[in-house]
């Protein structure tokens, strides 16, 4: 379905759901629809990114296909998310031209190979196959300036792409109230995101891969998320050691850079393999086909980064270090390059949707709190009278 058709179908499904409301309490989506009457494309963009794809609503619903109402929120929202990533991506012509085509697993593999070849051409050719040990060993394969130049550019490309997409999305889902977002809203959104609170309906896990409640998907998602954070911390610490303390990699096995990186790599490998396994066993009719492929491509691209990173740690004192380093850097470059167009961007939009939700939740809770406060003198008065 095209994006406009998905918006129309979303409006139809959400109106039916708003009349039914059986799924109230399953996740933030069902509270957010209570606060709406008309489901505009902006509303649908917000709701799609608020959905964590736990699938509880689908298994609870008596109106799923083949019923004529054909209600299927997980599939609707996954299709919307996938197309919205392209809609908000920057630069728009490039997003239109290559965004959809960058979603395949093979595209990720081909891009990794292409970046590896480019890096090899920018390296000291004879040094790739030699053994290098001691501080600065990596830079004997590829110069420090070439590494900083390439990854500095790709890092900025990724961050700039995410930032522009985030601003566009935030403007699109702006709240109808004049209430400002507060620090309390952001803190609530961070707590929802860090705990994956809505990846499991009421907290008992989610109905994937089967109709039984399971915490597998949440667990694997946590491993990927925190594994990635550990690797990010390791890379940042390595940059601090190299550029501030002037101590160059590779570092000994007991060094915090290596420990953080290894723990992160193990978390990523277990999490991604488990996640792909759960996905492979789940019902394909609950996900948009292109969105599923795009999700797999992102997972595979992250897996290549993690596996080659661990491999580099294992062979760094041998002659295989040079080629392993180039493949690892090639996979990181491919990941960064597709970041604004791939499933990687999902955490940006989901977090923004959670901030908006926390704000709406606070605003809608205010009248109830105010009512409680107003009732207080009556209670006090009655106590006084009874005395
Ligand atoms: S998904 Fe089905 S059961 Fe849930 S609110 Fe919508 S119509 Fe009702
Ligand atoms: S998070 Fe789960 S319950 Fe909520 S809309 Fe998505 S699939 Fe349905």
JSON list of C-alpha atoms in Angstrom, two decimals, residues 12-238:
[
{"chain": "A", "resi": 12, "resn": "UNK", "atom": "CA", "xyz": [-10.77, 3.52, 9.30]},
{"chain": "A", "resi": 13, "resn": "UNK", "atom": "CA", "xyz": [-9.15, 1.05, 11.74]},
{"chain": "A", "resi": 14, "resn": "UNK", "atom": "CA", "xyz": [-8.60, 3.59, 14.53]},
{"chain": "A", "resi": 15, "resn": "UNK", "atom": "CA", "xyz": [-12.21, 4.81, 14.36]},
{"chain": "A", "resi": 16, "resn": "UNK", "atom": "CA", "xyz": [-13.40, 1.23, 14.82]},
{"chain": "A", "resi": 17, "resn": "UNK", "atom": "CA", "xyz": [-10.90, 0.69, 17.65]},
{"chain": "A", "resi": 18, "resn": "UNK", "atom": "CA", "xyz": [-11.99, 3.91, 19.33]},
{"chain": "A", "resi": 19, "resn": "UNK", "atom": "CA", "xyz": [-15.56, 2.64, 19.33]},
{"chain": "A", "resi": 20, "resn": "UNK", "atom": "CA", "xyz": [-14.51, -0.77, 20.63]},
{"chain": "A", "resi": 21, "resn": "UNK", "atom": "CA", "xyz": [-11.76, 0.15, 23.14]},
{"chain": "A", "resi": 22, "resn": "UNK", "atom": "CA", "xyz": [-11.26, -3.44, 24.23]},
{"chain": "A", "resi": 23, "resn": "UNK", "atom": "CA", "xyz": [-7.47, -2.97, 24.08]},
{"chain": "A", "resi": 24, "resn": "UNK", "atom": "CA", "xyz": [-7.41, -0.07, 26.54]},
{"chain": "A", "resi": 25, "resn": "UNK", "atom": "CA", "xyz": [-4.46, -0.57, 28.87]},
{"chain": "A", "resi": 26, "resn": "UNK", "atom": "CA", "xyz": [-2.39, -2.72, 26.51]},
{"chain": "A", "resi": 27, "resn": "UNK", "atom": "CA", "xyz": [-0.02, 0.09, 25.55]},
{"chain": "A", "resi": 28, "resn": "UNK", "atom": "CA", "xyz": [0.30, 3.85, 25.11]},
{"chain": "A", "resi": 29, "resn": "UNK", "atom": "CA", "xyz": [-1.38, 3.71, 21.66]},
{"chain": "A", "resi": 30, "resn": "UNK", "atom": "CA", "xyz": [-4.76, 2.88, 23.17]},
{"chain": "A", "resi": 31, "resn": "UNK", "atom": "CA", "xyz": [-4.70, 5.80, 25.59]},
{"chain": "A", "resi": 32, "resn": "UNK", "atom": "CA", "xyz": [-3.55, 8.14, 22.84]},
{"chain": "A", "resi": 33, "resn": "UNK", "atom": "CA", "xyz": [-6.49, 7.20, 20.59]},
{"chain": "A", "resi": 34, "resn": "UNK", "atom": "CA", "xyz": [-8.91, 8.02, 23.43]},
{"chain": "A", "resi": 35, "resn": "UNK", "atom": "CA", "xyz": [-7.71, 11.63, 23.21]},
{"chain": "A", "resi": 36, "resn": "UNK", "atom": "CA", "xyz": [-8.53, 11.83, 19.49]},
{"chain": "A", "resi": 37, "resn": "UNK", "atom": "CA", "xyz": [-11.68, 11.83, 17.42]},
{"chain": "A", "resi": 38, "resn": "UNK", "atom": "CA", "xyz": [-10.34, 12.37, 13.92]},
{"chain": "A", "resi": 39, "resn": "UNK", "atom": "CA", "xyz": [-7.27, 10.44, 12.84]},
{"chain": "A", "resi": 40, "resn": "UNK", "atom": "CA", "xyz": [-5.27, 12.74, 10.59]},
{"chain": "A", "resi": 41, "resn": "UNK", "atom": "CA", "xyz": [-2.02, 11.64, 8.88]},
{"chain": "A", "resi": 42, "resn": "UNK", "atom": "CA", "xyz": [-0.16, 13.46, 11.69]},
{"chain": "A", "resi": 43, "resn": "UNK", "atom": "CA", "xyz": [-2.04, 11.42, 14.29]},
{"chain": "A", "resi": 44, "resn": "UNK", "atom": "CA", "xyz": [-1.29, 8.22, 12.39]},
{"chain": "A", "resi": 45, "resn": "UNK", "atom": "CA", "xyz": [2.42, 9.09, 12.20]},
{"chain": "A", "resi": 46, "resn": "UNK", "atom": "CA", "xyz": [2.42, 9.60, 15.98]},
{"chain": "A", "resi": 47, "resn": "UNK", "atom": "CA", "xyz": [0.48, 6.41, 16.77]},
{"chain": "A", "resi": 48, "resn": "UNK", "atom": "CA", "xyz": [2.61, 4.28, 14.40]},
{"chain": "A", "resi": 49, "resn": "UNK", "atom": "CA", "xyz": [5.79, 5.30, 16.21]},
{"chain": "A", "resi": 50, "resn": "UNK", "atom": "CA", "xyz": [4.20, 4.84, 19.61]},
{"chain": "A", "resi": 51, "resn": "UNK", "atom": "CA", "xyz": [3.46, 1.18, 18.80]},
{"chain": "A", "resi": 52, "resn": "UNK", "atom": "CA", "xyz": [6.23, -1.20, 19.99]},
{"chain": "A", "resi": 53, "resn": "UNK", "atom": "CA", "xyz": [4.86, -4.10, 17.91]},
{"chain": "A", "resi": 54, "resn": "UNK", "atom": "CA", "xyz": [4.09, -6.37, 20.87]},
{"chain": "A", "resi": 55, "resn": "UNK", "atom": "CA", "xyz": [1.05, -7.76, 18.94]},
{"chain": "A", "resi": 56, "resn": "UNK", "atom": "CA", "xyz": [-1.13, -8.23, 22.01]},
{"chain": "A", "resi": 57, "resn": "UNK", "atom": "CA", "xyz": [-3.98, -6.23, 20.43]},
{"chain": "A", "resi": 58, "resn": "UNK", "atom": "CA", "xyz": [-4.02, -8.46, 17.35]},
{"chain": "A", "resi": 59, "resn": "UNK", "atom": "CA", "xyz": [-4.44, -11.66, 19.37]},
{"chain": "A", "resi": 60, "resn": "UNK", "atom": "CA", "xyz": [-7.15, -10.05, 21.52]},
{"chain": "A", "resi": 61, "resn": "UNK", "atom": "CA", "xyz": [-9.15, -8.72, 18.59]},
{"chain": "A", "resi": 62, "resn": "UNK", "atom": "CA", "xyz": [-12.29, -10.49, 17.30]},
{"chain": "A", "resi": 63, "resn": "UNK", "atom": "CA", "xyz": [-12.22, -8.37, 14.13]},
{"chain": "A", "resi": 64, "resn": "UNK", "atom": "CA", "xyz": [-8.94, -9.54, 12.56]},
{"chain": "A", "resi": 65, "resn": "UNK", "atom": "CA", "xyz": [-9.01, -10.89, 8.97]},
{"chain": "A", "resi": 66, "resn": "UNK", "atom": "CA", "xyz": [-10.97, -12.72, 7.59]},
{"chain": "A", "resi": 67, "resn": "UNK", "atom": "CA", "xyz": [-13.56, -10.60, 9.47]},
{"chain": "A", "resi": 68, "resn": "UNK", "atom": "CA", "xyz": [-14.78, -7.87, 7.13]},
{"chain": "A", "resi": 69, "resn": "UNK", "atom": "CA", "xyz": [-13.41, -5.14, 9.47]},
{"chain": "A", "resi": 70, "resn": "UNK", "atom": "CA", "xyz": [-9.92, -6.53, 8.78]},
{"chain": "A", "resi": 71, "resn": "UNK", "atom": "CA", "xyz": [-8.36, -4.95, 11.89]},
{"chain": "A", "resi": 72, "resn": "UNK", "atom": "CA", "xyz": [-4.61, -5.48, 12.09]},
{"chain": "A", "resi": 73, "resn": "UNK", "atom": "CA", "xyz": [-2.85, -2.68, 14.04]},
{"chain": "A", "resi": 74, "resn": "UNK", "atom": "CA", "xyz": [0.65, -4.28, 14.13]},
{"chain": "A", "resi": 75, "resn": "UNK", "atom": "CA", "xyz": [0.75, -4.65, 10.34]},
{"chain": "A", "resi": 76, "resn": "UNK", "atom": "CA", "xyz": [-0.75, -1.21, 9.76]},
{"chain": "A", "resi": 77, "resn": "UNK", "atom": "CA", "xyz": [1.73, 0.50, 12.08]},
{"chain": "A", "resi": 78, "resn": "UNK", "atom": "CA", "xyz": [4.79, -1.38, 10.78]},
{"chain": "A", "resi": 79, "resn": "UNK", "atom": "CA", "xyz": [3.91, -0.40, 7.19]},
{"chain": "A", "resi": 80, "resn": "UNK", "atom": "CA", "xyz": [3.39, 3.22, 8.22]},
{"chain": "A", "resi": 81, "resn": "UNK", "atom": "CA", "xyz": [6.66, 3.37, 10.14]},
{"chain": "A", "resi": 82, "resn": "UNK", "atom": "CA", "xyz": [8.64, 2.00, 7.23]},
{"chain": "A", "resi": 83, "resn": "UNK", "atom": "CA", "xyz": [7.27, 4.58, 4.78]},
{"chain": "A", "resi": 84, "resn": "UNK", "atom": "CA", "xyz": [7.45, 7.44, 7.28]},
{"chain": "A", "resi": 85, "resn": "UNK", "atom": "CA", "xyz": [11.18, 6.81, 7.77]},
{"chain": "A", "resi": 86, "resn": "UNK", "atom": "CA", "xyz": [11.55, 7.61, 4.06]},
{"chain": "A", "resi": 87, "resn": "UNK", "atom": "CA", "xyz": [9.17, 10.58, 4.23]},
{"chain": "A", "resi": 88, "resn": "UNK", "atom": "CA", "xyz": [11.12, 12.34, 6.99]},
{"chain": "A", "resi": 89, "resn": "UNK", "atom": "CA", "xyz": [14.57, 11.33, 5.75]},
{"chain": "A", "resi": 90, "resn": "UNK", "atom": "CA", "xyz": [17.06, 13.86, 4.45]},
{"chain": "A", "resi": 91, "resn": "UNK", "atom": "CA", "xyz": [18.04, 14.71, 1.75]},
{"chain": "A", "resi": 92, "resn": "UNK", "atom": "CA", "xyz": [14.59, 14.03, 0.23]},
{"chain": "A", "resi": 93, "resn": "UNK", "atom": "CA", "xyz": [15.68, 13.30, -3.38]},
{"chain": "A", "resi": 94, "resn": "UNK", "atom": "CA", "xyz": [18.31, 10.85, -2.15]},
{"chain": "A", "resi": 95, "resn": "UNK", "atom": "CA", "xyz": [15.83, 9.31, 0.29]},
{"chain": "A", "resi": 96, "resn": "UNK", "atom": "CA", "xyz": [13.34, 8.83, -2.56]},
{"chain": "A", "resi": 97, "resn": "UNK", "atom": "CA", "xyz": [15.97, 7.50, -4.95]},
{"chain": "A", "resi": 98, "resn": "UNK", "atom": "CA", "xyz": [17.78, 5.08, -2.67]},
{"chain": "A", "resi": 99, "resn": "UNK", "atom": "CA", "xyz": [15.81, 4.87, 0.59]},
{"chain": "A", "resi": 100, "resn": "UNK", "atom": "CA", "xyz": [13.50, 2.03, -0.45]},
{"chain": "A", "resi": 101, "resn": "UNK", "atom": "CA", "xyz": [16.30, 0.13, -2.16]},
{"chain": "A", "resi": 102, "resn": "UNK", "atom": "CA", "xyz": [18.57, 0.24, 0.90]},
{"chain": "A", "resi": 103, "resn": "UNK", "atom": "CA", "xyz": [16.24, -1.99, 2.83]},
{"chain": "A", "resi": 104, "resn": "UNK", "atom": "CA", "xyz": [17.45, -5.38, 1.58]},
{"chain": "A", "resi": 105, "resn": "UNK", "atom": "CA", "xyz": [19.85, -7.65, 3.45]},
{"chain": "A", "resi": 106, "resn": "UNK", "atom": "CA", "xyz": [21.96, -8.12, 0.31]},
{"chain": "A", "resi": 107, "resn": "UNK", "atom": "CA", "xyz": [22.23, -4.37, -0.16]},
{"chain": "A", "resi": 108, "resn": "UNK", "atom": "CA", "xyz": [23.83, -4.12, 3.27]},
{"chain": "A", "resi": 109, "resn": "UNK", "atom": "CA", "xyz": [26.31, -6.90, 2.43]},
{"chain": "A", "resi": 110, "resn": "UNK", "atom": "CA", "xyz": [27.19, -5.31, -0.93]},
{"chain": "A", "resi": 111, "resn": "UNK", "atom": "CA", "xyz": [27.64, -1.88, 0.70]},
{"chain": "A", "resi": 112, "resn": "UNK", "atom": "CA", "xyz": [29.93, -3.42, 3.34]},
{"chain": "A", "resi": 113, "resn": "UNK", "atom": "CA", "xyz": [32.08, -4.99, 0.62]},
{"chain": "A", "resi": 114, "resn": "UNK", "atom": "CA", "xyz": [32.12, -1.74, -1.38]},
{"chain": "A", "resi": 115, "resn": "UNK", "atom": "CA", "xyz": [33.24, 0.33, 1.65]},
{"chain": "A", "resi": 116, "resn": "UNK", "atom": "CA", "xyz": [35.87, -2.30, 2.51]},
{"chain": "A", "resi": 117, "resn": "UNK", "atom": "CA", "xyz": [37.32, -2.01, -1.01]},
{"chain": "A", "resi": 118, "resn": "UNK", "atom": "CA", "xyz": [37.34, 1.81, -0.76]},
{"chain": "A", "resi": 119, "resn": "UNK", "atom": "CA", "xyz": [39.11, 1.60, 2.61]},
{"chain": "A", "resi": 120, "resn": "UNK", "atom": "CA", "xyz": [41.64, -0.88, 1.21]},
{"chain": "A", "resi": 121, "resn": "UNK", "atom": "CA", "xyz": [42.41, 1.54, -1.62]},
{"chain": "A", "resi": 122, "resn": "UNK", "atom": "CA", "xyz": [42.94, 4.31, 0.95]},
{"chain": "A", "resi": 123, "resn": "UNK", "atom": "CA", "xyz": [45.28, 2.09, 3.02]},
{"chain": "A", "resi": 124, "resn": "UNK", "atom": "CA", "xyz": [48.94, 1.16, 2.83]},
{"chain": "A", "resi": 125, "resn": "UNK", "atom": "CA", "xyz": [48.44, -1.87, 0.52]},
{"chain": "A", "resi": 126, "resn": "UNK", "atom": "CA", "xyz": [51.48, -3.92, 1.58]},
{"chain": "A", "resi": 127, "resn": "UNK", "atom": "CA", "xyz": [50.75, -3.26, 5.27]},
{"chain": "A", "resi": 128, "resn": "UNK", "atom": "CA", "xyz": [47.31, -4.92, 5.05]},
{"chain": "A", "resi": 129, "resn": "UNK", "atom": "CA", "xyz": [48.84, -8.41, 5.01]},
{"chain": "A", "resi": 130, "resn": "UNK", "atom": "CA", "xyz": [51.64, -7.82, 7.54]},
{"chain": "A", "resi": 131, "resn": "UNK", "atom": "CA", "xyz": [51.63, -8.40, 11.30]},
{"chain": "A", "resi": 132, "resn": "UNK", "atom": "CA", "xyz": [51.52, -5.23, 13.41]},
{"chain": "A", "resi": 133, "resn": "UNK", "atom": "CA", "xyz": [51.63, -5.09, 17.22]},
{"chain": "A", "resi": 134, "resn": "UNK", "atom": "CA", "xyz": [51.90, -2.43, 19.90]},
{"chain": "A", "resi": 135, "resn": "UNK", "atom": "CA", "xyz": [50.44, 1.09, 20.18]},
{"chain": "A", "resi": 136, "resn": "UNK", "atom": "CA", "xyz": [49.36, 2.55, 16.83]},
{"chain": "A", "resi": 137, "resn": "UNK", "atom": "CA", "xyz": [49.20, -0.90, 15.10]},
{"chain": "A", "resi": 138, "resn": "UNK", "atom": "CA", "xyz": [45.82, -0.10, 13.48]},
{"chain": "A", "resi": 139, "resn": "UNK", "atom": "CA", "xyz": [47.14, 3.15, 12.02]},
{"chain": "A", "resi": 140, "resn": "UNK", "atom": "CA", "xyz": [49.93, 1.27, 10.27]},
{"chain": "A", "resi": 141, "resn": "UNK", "atom": "CA", "xyz": [47.22, -0.34, 8.09]},
{"chain": "A", "resi": 142, "resn": "UNK", "atom": "CA", "xyz": [45.24, 2.82, 7.52]},
{"chain": "A", "resi": 143, "resn": "UNK", "atom": "CA", "xyz": [46.44, 6.28, 8.49]},
{"chain": "A", "resi": 144, "resn": "UNK", "atom": "CA", "xyz": [44.85, 8.06, 11.44]},
{"chain": "A", "resi": 145, "resn": "UNK", "atom": "CA", "xyz": [43.90, 11.07, 9.30]},
{"chain": "A", "resi": 146, "resn": "UNK", "atom": "CA", "xyz": [42.13, 8.89, 6.68]},
{"chain": "A", "resi": 147, "resn": "UNK", "atom": "CA", "xyz": [40.19, 7.08, 9.43]},
{"chain": "A", "resi": 148, "resn": "UNK", "atom": "CA", "xyz": [39.20, 10.29, 11.22]},
{"chain": "A", "resi": 149, "resn": "UNK", "atom": "CA", "xyz": [38.28, 11.99, 7.92]},
{"chain": "A", "resi": 150, "resn": "UNK", "atom": "CA", "xyz": [36.03, 9.19, 6.66]},
{"chain": "A", "resi": 151, "resn": "UNK", "atom": "CA", "xyz": [34.30, 8.37, 9.94]},
{"chain": "A", "resi": 152, "resn": "UNK", "atom": "CA", "xyz": [34.03, 12.02, 10.92]},
{"chain": "A", "resi": 153, "resn": "UNK", "atom": "CA", "xyz": [32.15, 12.67, 7.67]},
{"chain": "A", "resi": 154, "resn": "UNK", "atom": "CA", "xyz": [29.93, 9.58, 7.96]},
{"chain": "A", "resi": 155, "resn": "UNK", "atom": "CA", "xyz": [29.22, 10.27, 11.64]},
{"chain": "A", "resi": 156, "resn": "UNK", "atom": "CA", "xyz": [28.09, 13.81, 10.83]},
{"chain": "A", "resi": 157, "resn": "UNK", "atom": "CA", "xyz": [26.05, 12.50, 7.87]},
{"chain": "A", "resi": 158, "resn": "UNK", "atom": "CA", "xyz": [24.23, 10.10, 10.20]},
{"chain": "A", "resi": 159, "resn": "UNK", "atom": "CA", "xyz": [23.63, 12.62, 13.00]},
{"chain": "A", "resi": 160, "resn": "UNK", "atom": "CA", "xyz": [22.54, 15.39, 10.64]},
{"chain": "A", "resi": 161, "resn": "UNK", "atom": "CA", "xyz": [20.13, 13.00, 8.85]},
{"chain": "A", "resi": 162, "resn": "UNK", "atom": "CA", "xyz": [18.63, 11.90, 12.18]},
{"chain": "A", "resi": 163, "resn": "UNK", "atom": "CA", "xyz": [18.37, 15.47, 13.45]},
{"chain": "A", "resi": 164, "resn": "UNK", "atom": "CA", "xyz": [16.50, 16.73, 10.37]},
{"chain": "A", "resi": 165, "resn": "UNK", "atom": "CA", "xyz": [14.15, 13.72, 10.45]},
{"chain": "A", "resi": 166, "resn": "UNK", "atom": "CA", "xyz": [13.53, 14.32, 14.17]},
{"chain": "A", "resi": 167, "resn": "UNK", "atom": "CA", "xyz": [12.65, 18.01, 13.64]},
{"chain": "A", "resi": 168, "resn": "UNK", "atom": "CA", "xyz": [10.28, 17.14, 10.77]},
{"chain": "A", "resi": 169, "resn": "UNK", "atom": "CA", "xyz": [8.57, 14.44, 12.79]},
{"chain": "A", "resi": 170, "resn": "UNK", "atom": "CA", "xyz": [8.26, 16.59, 15.92]},
{"chain": "A", "resi": 171, "resn": "UNK", "atom": "CA", "xyz": [6.63, 19.39, 13.89]},
{"chain": "A", "resi": 172, "resn": "UNK", "atom": "CA", "xyz": [4.25, 16.91, 12.27]},
{"chain": "A", "resi": 173, "resn": "UNK", "atom": "CA", "xyz": [2.97, 15.48, 15.54]},
{"chain": "A", "resi": 174, "resn": "UNK", "atom": "CA", "xyz": [2.77, 18.77, 17.43]},
{"chain": "A", "resi": 175, "resn": "UNK", "atom": "CA", "xyz": [0.30, 18.77, 20.27]},
{"chain": "A", "resi": 176, "resn": "UNK", "atom": "CA", "xyz": [-3.06, 20.57, 19.84]},
{"chain": "A", "resi": 177, "resn": "UNK", "atom": "CA", "xyz": [-2.63, 21.99, 23.37]},
{"chain": "A", "resi": 178, "resn": "UNK", "atom": "CA", "xyz": [-0.49, 25.04, 24.12]},
{"chain": "A", "resi": 179, "resn": "UNK", "atom": "CA", "xyz": [1.29, 23.13, 26.89]},
{"chain": "A", "resi": 180, "resn": "UNK", "atom": "CA", "xyz": [5.07, 23.08, 26.63]},
{"chain": "A", "resi": 181, "resn": "UNK", "atom": "CA", "xyz": [7.09, 19.90, 26.97]},
{"chain": "A", "resi": 182, "resn": "UNK", "atom": "CA", "xyz": [8.65, 19.78, 30.42]},
{"chain": "A", "resi": 183, "resn": "UNK", "atom": "CA", "xyz": [11.72, 18.08, 31.85]},
{"chain": "A", "resi": 184, "resn": "UNK", "atom": "CA", "xyz": [9.33, 15.72, 33.62]},
{"chain": "A", "resi": 185, "resn": "UNK", "atom": "CA", "xyz": [7.92, 14.58, 30.21]},
{"chain": "A", "resi": 186, "resn": "UNK", "atom": "CA", "xyz": [11.40, 13.91, 28.84]},
{"chain": "A", "resi": 187, "resn": "UNK", "atom": "CA", "xyz": [12.34, 12.00, 31.99]},
{"chain": "A", "resi": 188, "resn": "UNK", "atom": "CA", "xyz": [9.19, 9.86, 31.71]},
{"chain": "A", "resi": 189, "resn": "UNK", "atom": "CA", "xyz": [9.97, 9.14, 28.01]},
{"chain": "A", "resi": 190, "resn": "UNK", "atom": "CA", "xyz": [13.55, 8.11, 28.90]},
{"chain": "A", "resi": 191, "resn": "UNK", "atom": "CA", "xyz": [12.18, 5.74, 31.53]},
{"chain": "A", "resi": 192, "resn": "UNK", "atom": "CA", "xyz": [9.68, 4.20, 29.04]},
{"chain": "A", "resi": 193, "resn": "UNK", "atom": "CA", "xyz": [12.43, 3.79, 26.44]},
{"chain": "A", "resi": 194, "resn": "UNK", "atom": "CA", "xyz": [15.11, 2.37, 28.76]},
{"chain": "A", "resi": 195, "resn": "UNK", "atom": "CA", "xyz": [12.73, -0.21, 30.24]},
{"chain": "A", "resi": 196, "resn": "UNK", "atom": "CA", "xyz": [10.90, -0.97, 26.94]},
{"chain": "A", "resi": 197, "resn": "UNK", "atom": "CA", "xyz": [7.77, -0.64, 29.03]},
{"chain": "A", "resi": 198, "resn": "UNK", "atom": "CA", "xyz": [5.39, -1.00, 26.10]},
{"chain": "A", "resi": 199, "resn": "UNK", "atom": "CA", "xyz": [7.13, -3.97, 24.51]},
{"chain": "A", "resi": 200, "resn": "UNK", "atom": "CA", "xyz": [4.83, -6.29, 26.31]},
{"chain": "A", "resi": 201, "resn": "UNK", "atom": "CA", "xyz": [1.33, -4.97, 26.79]},
{"chain": "A", "resi": 202, "resn": "UNK", "atom": "CA", "xyz": [0.87, -4.97, 30.53]},
{"chain": "A", "resi": 203, "resn": "UNK", "atom": "CA", "xyz": [4.44, -6.04, 31.21]},
{"chain": "A", "resi": 204, "resn": "UNK", "atom": "CA", "xyz": [4.27, -9.84, 30.89]},
{"chain": "A", "resi": 205, "resn": "UNK", "atom": "CA", "xyz": [6.17, -9.85, 27.60]},
{"chain": "A", "resi": 206, "resn": "UNK", "atom": "CA", "xyz": [4.67, -9.87, 24.13]},
{"chain": "A", "resi": 207, "resn": "UNK", "atom": "CA", "xyz": [2.85, -12.29, 21.87]},
{"chain": "A", "resi": 208, "resn": "UNK", "atom": "CA", "xyz": [5.68, -13.01, 19.53]},
{"chain": "A", "resi": 209, "resn": "UNK", "atom": "CA", "xyz": [6.62, -15.44, 18.03]},
{"chain": "A", "resi": 210, "resn": "UNK", "atom": "CA", "xyz": [3.33, -17.16, 18.96]},
{"chain": "A", "resi": 211, "resn": "UNK", "atom": "CA", "xyz": [0.05, -16.22, 20.61]},
{"chain": "A", "resi": 212, "resn": "UNK", "atom": "CA", "xyz": [1.59, -17.12, 24.01]},
{"chain": "A", "resi": 213, "resn": "UNK", "atom": "CA", "xyz": [3.04, -14.39, 26.23]},
{"chain": "A", "resi": 214, "resn": "UNK", "atom": "CA", "xyz": [6.83, -14.39, 26.08]},
{"chain": "A", "resi": 215, "resn": "UNK", "atom": "CA", "xyz": [9.60, -12.08, 27.26]},
{"chain": "A", "resi": 216, "resn": "UNK", "atom": "CA", "xyz": [12.06, -13.29, 24.62]},
{"chain": "A", "resi": 217, "resn": "UNK", "atom": "CA", "xyz": [11.63, -10.37, 22.27]},
{"chain": "A", "resi": 218, "resn": "UNK", "atom": "CA", "xyz": [11.98, -7.83, 25.06]},
{"chain": "A", "resi": 219, "resn": "UNK", "atom": "CA", "xyz": [15.09, -9.60, 26.40]},
{"chain": "A", "resi": 220, "resn": "UNK", "atom": "CA", "xyz": [16.77, -9.72, 22.96]},
{"chain": "A", "resi": 221, "resn": "UNK", "atom": "CA", "xyz": [15.86, -6.09, 22.30]},
{"chain": "A", "resi": 222, "resn": "UNK", "atom": "CA", "xyz": [17.43, -5.12, 25.64]},
{"chain": "A", "resi": 223, "resn": "UNK", "atom": "CA", "xyz": [20.61, -7.03, 24.77]},
{"chain": "A", "resi": 224, "resn": "UNK", "atom": "CA", "xyz": [20.85, -5.21, 21.43]},
{"chain": "A", "resi": 225, "resn": "UNK", "atom": "CA", "xyz": [20.12, -1.80, 22.94]},
{"chain": "A", "resi": 226, "resn": "UNK", "atom": "CA", "xyz": [22.47, -2.06, 25.90]},
{"chain": "A", "resi": 227, "resn": "UNK", "atom": "CA", "xyz": [25.08, -3.90, 23.81]},
{"chain": "A", "resi": 228, "resn": "UNK", "atom": "CA", "xyz": [25.08, -0.98, 21.42]},
{"chain": "A", "resi": 229, "resn": "UNK", "atom": "CA", "xyz": [25.38, 1.51, 24.29]},
{"chain": "A", "resi": 230, "resn": "UNK", "atom": "CA", "xyz": [28.36, -0.40, 25.73]},
{"chain": "A", "resi": 231, "resn": "UNK", "atom": "CA", "xyz": [30.09, -0.39, 22.33]},
{"chain": "A", "resi": 232, "resn": "UNK", "atom": "CA", "xyz": [29.38, 3.31, 21.96]},
{"chain": "A", "resi": 233, "resn": "UNK", "atom": "CA", "xyz": [30.88, 3.92, 25.43]},
{"chain": "A", "resi": 234, "resn": "UNK", "atom": "CA", "xyz": [33.93, 1.83, 24.45]},
{"chain": "A", "resi": 235, "resn": "UNK", "atom": "CA", "xyz": [34.48, 3.81, 21.22]},
{"chain": "A", "resi": 236, "resn": "UNK", "atom": "CA", "xyz": [34.09, 7.15, 23.03]},
{"chain": "A", "resi": 237, "resn": "UNK", "atom": "CA", "xyz": [36.53, 6.07, 25.75]},
{"chain": "A", "resi": 238, "resn": "UNK", "atom": "CA", "xyz": [39.01, 4.89, 23.10]}
]
